[in-house]
Amino acid sequence: MKTIYLLYILIAFLSWSCTEDKGNYDYSPINDVQITDISNQTSVAGDSLIIPVTFTRSLNSEEKDLDYLWEIDGKKVATTRNLNITTPTDITFGNKICRYLITDKSNGMQYFKTFTVNIVSPFNWGYYLLTEKEDHSTILSYFSVLNNNTKFIHTHSISGTVLGNLPRTITGSFGYISSLKDYFWTINILTTEGETPVIITENATFIPNQTISSNSFVDQSAGNVFAPEFVITDRRSSTYFISQGKFISYTKGLLYRPAKHNKDYYWSYPIWSPSGVAHMFVFDQTTQKYYVIKSQPNVPEEGIIGDPYAYDRVVEIKQFPDLTGHTIIGNSSVYVKPQDEATVVTANTEGINMIKIAYNFNSEAGKFVEKITLPVSGADSDTKAVLITQDWYFSIGNKIYTSPTLLPKLTPFIDIPTEYGKIVNINCSAMKTQLVVTTYDSNSTNELKGSVLFIDIQTKKMTIYKNVIHKCVSILSCNSDPWGWESGDNK
């Protein structure tokens, strides 16, 4: 009996234990997510990238407890269920590993799908506008002339290489590029501040072919600093920079030492030699005069050893007028055997001034030839100029004037409506058929306060894009090949 009694107690205890423990095994089923239909993509940088997503849940279709994350090349680009973004322009082009991640906030479970996006360069035939934001950072804006484009795209890097601050100029030359086995524009972008002050690219692939910095000097022990203000390429395709007022040649991918002189000069506004002889007209901000600089030849009897890679010799231009109070707004040069002649165009309170100088490379003599002043009110430091074939175009306030190079005389050309702000830059298209005018309205409430106007030189018809860029510093027109082979828009 005792055994039977104990058995009843044991059965009762076990029954009670099972009843109390039943909550420990009451699990909620997981509402899984199955992602489908995300395929590999190709997208042009700066264009829309739209990817709709299809996914299912194992228990019910509610999505209120889900978070979403899209990544391109490890960088977050969106937190929406479906992707609808402008493809970034500030990363390298090519195939990028991408991920779509869904997080269930109720339990922390994550579900993802990987895919690739091939990011293609949007840069090719078009207009390149170097602009400056209010914090002095650089934005390169681009307007394509292909496929009836109507919008500008913006980037602060060249295929991932970041542009520096304080933009200075964008220049280019058209010619054969051996690596591409075709003819394209080579593009130089200068900024004064940053790790890569100069980026050299072209409009076919738009990747950095070369970058130039303080690390590019031949002699690293000299401690030279590269903060370029001007670049110029001469007729022999040799490139030179002016950095912190010093003249520096660029040869075989390296910066040579700055030119050495027996006086202190601060060089700016270089004018290349059209004859191809190795010399340069260059302005000294200290004396407010132009000089000729060239390499110093050997003079054994004086113990002078020349250096062909440095423009150490300074030749005075006799009787050159003092340009104090003038703003240099343009220049031109022409070869008239046996000398190079240059015209320096300035603006001051008197109007527009054309100052002609010459350098005879046989006698090594520089001289002032003449000064022509075109009286006009309003000419000042904001006045801009561009030479189109044999005619100058000047912006004074919001008025544009023109003058022939021969027998100069100012004639009104067109007025720019003040609703677009003040003119800050002018240039011309590659085939010199239209003016490219940029304006800036500092009082605008828009993020982009700059506008771009294309003006047909023959008909004066204006095509206007308002509030599309930041403040324009420099314009490069790669809209066509200038040799007339009908690449681009042929304008």
Short mmCIF file of C-alpha atoms in Angstrom, two decimals, residues 177-421:
data_model
loop_
_atom_site.label_atom_id
_atom_site.label_comp_id
_atom_site.label_asym_id
_atom_site.label_seq_id
_atom_site.Cartn_x
_atom_site.Cartn_y
_atom_site.Cartn_z
CA ILE A 177 44.69 60.42 -77.43
CA SER A 178 46.77 57.30 -78.08
CA SER A 179 45.30 55.21 -75.27
CA LEU A 180 41.82 55.67 -76.74
CA LYS A 181 42.98 55.54 -80.37
CA ASP A 182 40.77 58.48 -81.27
CA TYR A 183 40.41 62.25 -81.00
CA PHE A 184 38.97 63.75 -77.82
CA TRP A 185 39.30 66.72 -75.50
CA THR A 186 42.04 66.65 -72.86
CA ILE A 187 40.76 68.54 -69.81
CA ASN A 188 42.80 70.25 -67.07
CA ILE A 189 41.03 71.21 -63.83
CA LEU A 190 42.86 73.54 -61.42
CA THR A 191 42.03 74.20 -57.79
CA THR A 192 44.33 76.02 -55.40
CA GLU A 193 43.61 74.05 -52.24
CA GLY A 194 43.51 70.28 -51.77
CA GLU A 195 45.37 66.98 -52.14
CA THR A 196 45.05 66.99 -55.95
CA PRO A 197 45.23 70.61 -57.17
CA VAL A 198 45.38 69.48 -60.81
CA ILE A 199 43.40 66.64 -62.35
CA ILE A 200 43.91 65.82 -66.01
CA THR A 201 41.22 63.79 -67.74
CA GLU A 202 39.43 63.56 -71.10
CA ASN A 203 35.82 63.63 -72.21
CA ALA A 204 35.68 60.01 -73.40
CA THR A 205 36.12 58.01 -70.18
CA PHE A 206 36.32 60.92 -67.70
CA ILE A 207 38.72 59.17 -65.35
CA PRO A 208 41.86 60.85 -63.91
CA ASN A 209 44.69 60.18 -66.36
CA GLN A 210 47.10 62.25 -64.27
CA THR A 211 47.01 64.10 -60.98
CA ILE A 212 49.54 66.77 -60.01
CA SER A 213 50.37 67.83 -56.46
CA SER A 214 53.31 68.90 -54.32
CA ASN A 215 54.46 65.28 -54.51
CA SER A 216 55.01 65.74 -58.26
CA PHE A 217 58.14 67.91 -57.88
CA VAL A 218 61.35 66.34 -59.16
CA ASP A 219 63.23 67.46 -56.05
CA GLN A 220 61.15 66.47 -53.03
CA SER A 221 63.82 67.68 -50.61
CA ALA A 222 63.34 71.31 -51.72
CA GLY A 223 59.95 71.53 -49.99
CA ASN A 224 58.17 73.28 -52.88
CA VAL A 225 54.42 73.79 -52.46
CA PHE A 226 52.11 73.39 -55.45
CA ALA A 227 49.05 75.64 -55.24
CA PRO A 228 48.43 76.53 -58.90
CA GLU A 229 46.76 79.73 -60.04
CA PHE A 230 47.35 79.53 -63.81
CA VAL A 231 48.12 76.86 -66.41
CA ILE A 232 49.16 77.35 -70.00
CA THR A 233 50.08 74.96 -72.81
CA ASP A 234 52.19 76.37 -75.62
CA ARG A 235 52.33 75.56 -79.32
CA ARG A 236 54.81 72.75 -78.66
CA SER A 237 52.28 71.13 -76.27
CA SER A 238 54.53 71.94 -73.31
CA THR A 239 52.64 72.74 -70.11
CA TYR A 240 53.53 75.35 -67.50
CA PHE A 241 51.98 76.35 -64.19
CA ILE A 242 52.14 79.44 -62.04
CA SER A 243 51.98 78.51 -58.36
CA GLN A 244 52.15 81.13 -55.62
CA GLY A 245 53.55 83.55 -58.19
CA LYS A 246 56.33 81.18 -59.35
CA PHE A 247 56.70 79.86 -62.88
CA ILE A 248 57.06 76.05 -63.09
CA SER A 249 57.42 73.78 -66.12
CA TYR A 250 55.74 70.38 -66.24
CA THR A 251 57.68 67.70 -68.09
CA LYS A 252 57.11 63.95 -68.41
CA GLY A 253 54.66 63.85 -65.55
CA LEU A 254 56.86 65.81 -63.13
CA LEU A 255 57.06 69.40 -61.93
CA TYR A 256 60.45 71.02 -62.39
CA ARG A 257 61.81 73.49 -59.87
CA PRO A 258 60.35 77.03 -59.88
CA ALA A 259 62.21 79.52 -62.04
CA LYS A 260 64.92 81.50 -60.24
CA HIS A 261 65.42 85.23 -60.75
CA ASN A 262 67.68 87.91 -59.34
CA LYS A 263 64.64 89.96 -58.24
CA ASP A 264 61.34 89.12 -56.58
CA TYR A 265 58.52 88.74 -59.08
CA TYR A 266 54.97 87.47 -58.63
CA TRP A 267 53.93 86.07 -62.00
CA SER A 268 50.38 85.79 -63.36
CA TYR A 269 48.35 85.96 -66.59
CA PRO A 270 50.79 84.15 -68.93
CA ILE A 271 50.56 84.51 -72.74
CA TRP A 272 52.10 81.74 -74.84
CA SER A 273 54.43 82.20 -77.78
CA PRO A 274 52.56 81.58 -81.08
CA SER A 275 55.84 81.11 -82.96
CA GLY A 276 56.72 78.04 -80.92
CA VAL A 277 59.96 79.55 -79.64
CA ALA A 278 60.45 78.69 -75.96
CA HIS A 279 59.49 81.88 -74.16
CA MET A 280 56.43 83.38 -72.47
CA PHE A 281 54.89 86.80 -71.90
CA VAL A 282 53.98 87.02 -68.21
CA PHE A 283 52.64 89.72 -65.86
CA ASP A 284 54.39 90.69 -62.62
CA GLN A 285 51.98 91.79 -59.91
CA THR A 286 54.78 93.52 -57.99
CA THR A 287 55.74 96.01 -60.71
CA GLN A 288 52.37 95.84 -62.55
CA LYS A 289 54.16 95.23 -65.83
CA TYR A 290 54.58 92.48 -68.43
CA TYR A 291 57.92 90.82 -69.11
CA VAL A 292 59.25 88.01 -71.26
CA ILE A 293 60.72 84.99 -69.49
CA LYS A 294 62.69 82.18 -71.09
CA SER A 295 65.32 79.59 -70.26
CA GLN A 296 68.80 80.86 -69.46
CA PRO A 297 71.41 79.77 -72.04
CA ASN A 298 74.96 78.82 -71.09
CA VAL A 299 77.36 81.78 -70.87
CA PRO A 300 80.75 80.11 -70.19
CA GLU A 301 82.72 83.36 -70.09
CA GLU A 302 80.48 84.60 -67.27
CA GLY A 303 80.35 81.26 -65.52
CA ILE A 304 76.60 80.91 -66.18
CA ILE A 305 75.23 77.41 -66.65
CA GLY A 306 71.84 77.39 -68.34
CA ASP A 307 68.88 75.15 -67.54
CA PRO A 308 66.56 74.34 -70.48
CA TYR A 309 63.73 73.22 -68.19
CA ALA A 310 63.44 76.43 -66.17
CA TYR A 311 62.51 79.91 -67.40
CA ASP A 312 65.15 81.69 -65.31
CA ARG A 313 65.87 84.59 -67.64
CA VAL A 314 63.76 87.78 -67.50
CA VAL A 315 63.66 90.21 -70.46
CA GLU A 316 62.25 93.66 -69.85
CA ILE A 317 59.60 95.09 -72.21
CA LYS A 318 60.78 98.64 -72.62
CA GLN A 319 58.34 101.49 -71.94
CA PHE A 320 55.56 99.14 -70.86
CA PRO A 321 52.88 101.23 -69.09
CA ASP A 322 52.09 100.73 -65.42
CA LEU A 323 48.82 98.75 -65.09
CA THR A 324 48.01 99.84 -61.54
CA GLY A 325 44.22 100.17 -61.34
CA HIS A 326 43.67 97.87 -64.31
CA THR A 327 42.09 94.40 -64.30
CA ILE A 328 43.47 92.03 -66.93
CA ILE A 329 40.47 90.43 -68.65
CA GLY A 330 41.96 88.77 -71.74
CA ASN A 331 44.83 88.42 -74.16
CA SER A 332 45.75 87.25 -77.62
CA SER A 333 48.99 86.59 -79.48
CA VAL A 334 50.15 86.31 -83.06
CA TYR A 335 53.43 85.49 -84.83
CA VAL A 336 54.64 88.26 -87.14
CA LYS A 337 58.10 87.22 -88.33
CA PRO A 338 60.60 87.73 -86.73
CA GLN A 339 58.69 88.43 -83.55
CA ASP A 340 55.77 87.40 -81.38
CA GLU A 341 53.16 90.03 -80.71
CA ALA A 342 50.69 89.94 -77.83
CA THR A 343 47.69 92.06 -76.95
CA VAL A 344 46.80 92.47 -73.29
CA VAL A 345 43.19 93.52 -72.71
CA THR A 346 42.36 95.36 -69.48
CA ALA A 347 39.41 97.13 -67.87
CA ASN A 348 39.59 100.26 -65.73
CA THR A 349 37.61 103.43 -65.10
CA GLU A 350 38.58 104.75 -68.54
CA GLY A 351 37.03 101.77 -70.34
CA ILE A 352 38.52 98.83 -72.26
CA ASN A 353 42.25 99.02 -73.01
CA MET A 354 44.16 97.05 -75.66
CA ILE A 355 47.91 97.09 -75.02
CA LYS A 356 50.13 95.61 -77.73
CA ILE A 357 53.65 94.34 -76.96
CA ALA A 358 56.25 92.45 -78.99
CA TYR A 359 59.29 90.25 -78.50
CA ASN A 360 61.92 89.76 -81.20
CA PHE A 361 63.50 86.41 -80.41
CA ASN A 362 66.43 87.02 -82.76
CA SER A 363 67.58 90.21 -81.04
CA GLU A 364 66.00 89.13 -77.70
CA ALA A 365 64.39 92.55 -77.36
CA GLY A 366 60.95 93.26 -75.90
CA LYS A 367 59.05 96.46 -76.60
CA PHE A 368 55.77 98.24 -75.99
CA VAL A 369 53.97 98.94 -79.30
CA GLU A 370 50.74 100.83 -78.58
CA LYS A 371 47.78 101.30 -76.24
CA ILE A 372 44.23 101.76 -77.53
CA THR A 373 41.48 102.79 -75.10
CA LEU A 374 37.81 102.24 -75.92
CA PRO A 375 35.89 104.59 -73.59
CA VAL A 376 32.83 103.04 -71.95
CA SER A 377 31.19 103.57 -68.58
CA GLY A 378 30.93 100.76 -66.07
CA ALA A 379 34.11 98.86 -66.94
CA ASP A 380 35.60 97.46 -63.73
CA SER A 381 37.08 94.38 -62.09
CA ASP A 382 33.93 92.35 -62.91
CA THR A 383 34.28 92.96 -66.65
CA LYS A 384 34.85 89.77 -68.68
CA ALA A 385 36.16 89.19 -72.20
CA VAL A 386 36.40 86.45 -74.82
CA LEU A 387 38.02 86.51 -78.25
CA ILE A 388 36.01 84.78 -80.98
CA THR A 389 37.99 84.56 -84.21
CA GLN A 390 38.65 88.24 -85.01
CA ASP A 391 36.14 89.83 -82.65
CA TRP A 392 36.23 90.58 -78.94
CA TYR A 393 33.13 90.29 -76.75
CA PHE A 394 33.02 92.16 -73.44
CA SER A 395 30.53 91.98 -70.58
CA ILE A 396 30.14 95.28 -68.72
CA GLY A 397 27.49 95.03 -66.07
CA ASN A 398 24.77 93.03 -67.84
CA LYS A 399 25.51 94.51 -71.24
CA ILE A 400 27.63 92.67 -73.81
CA TYR A 401 29.62 94.67 -76.36
CA THR A 402 31.70 93.56 -79.32
CA SER A 403 34.75 95.00 -81.08
CA PRO A 404 36.88 93.83 -84.00
CA THR A 405 40.56 93.23 -83.30
CA LEU A 406 41.44 95.40 -86.30
CA LEU A 407 40.33 99.01 -85.96
CA PRO A 408 38.79 98.40 -82.51
CA LYS A 409 35.41 100.03 -81.85
CA LEU A 410 32.83 99.06 -79.22
CA THR A 411 29.35 98.18 -80.47
CA PRO A 412 26.46 97.01 -78.27
CA PHE A 413 25.68 93.32 -78.87
CA ILE A 414 22.99 92.20 -76.39
CA ASP A 415 21.67 92.90 -72.88
CA ILE A 416 21.21 90.08 -70.37
CA PRO A 417 18.01 90.38 -68.28
CA THR A 418 18.82 91.30 -64.68
CA GLU A 419 16.37 88.68 -63.39
CA TYR A 420 19.15 86.12 -63.85
CA GLY A 421 21.65 88.06 -61.73
#
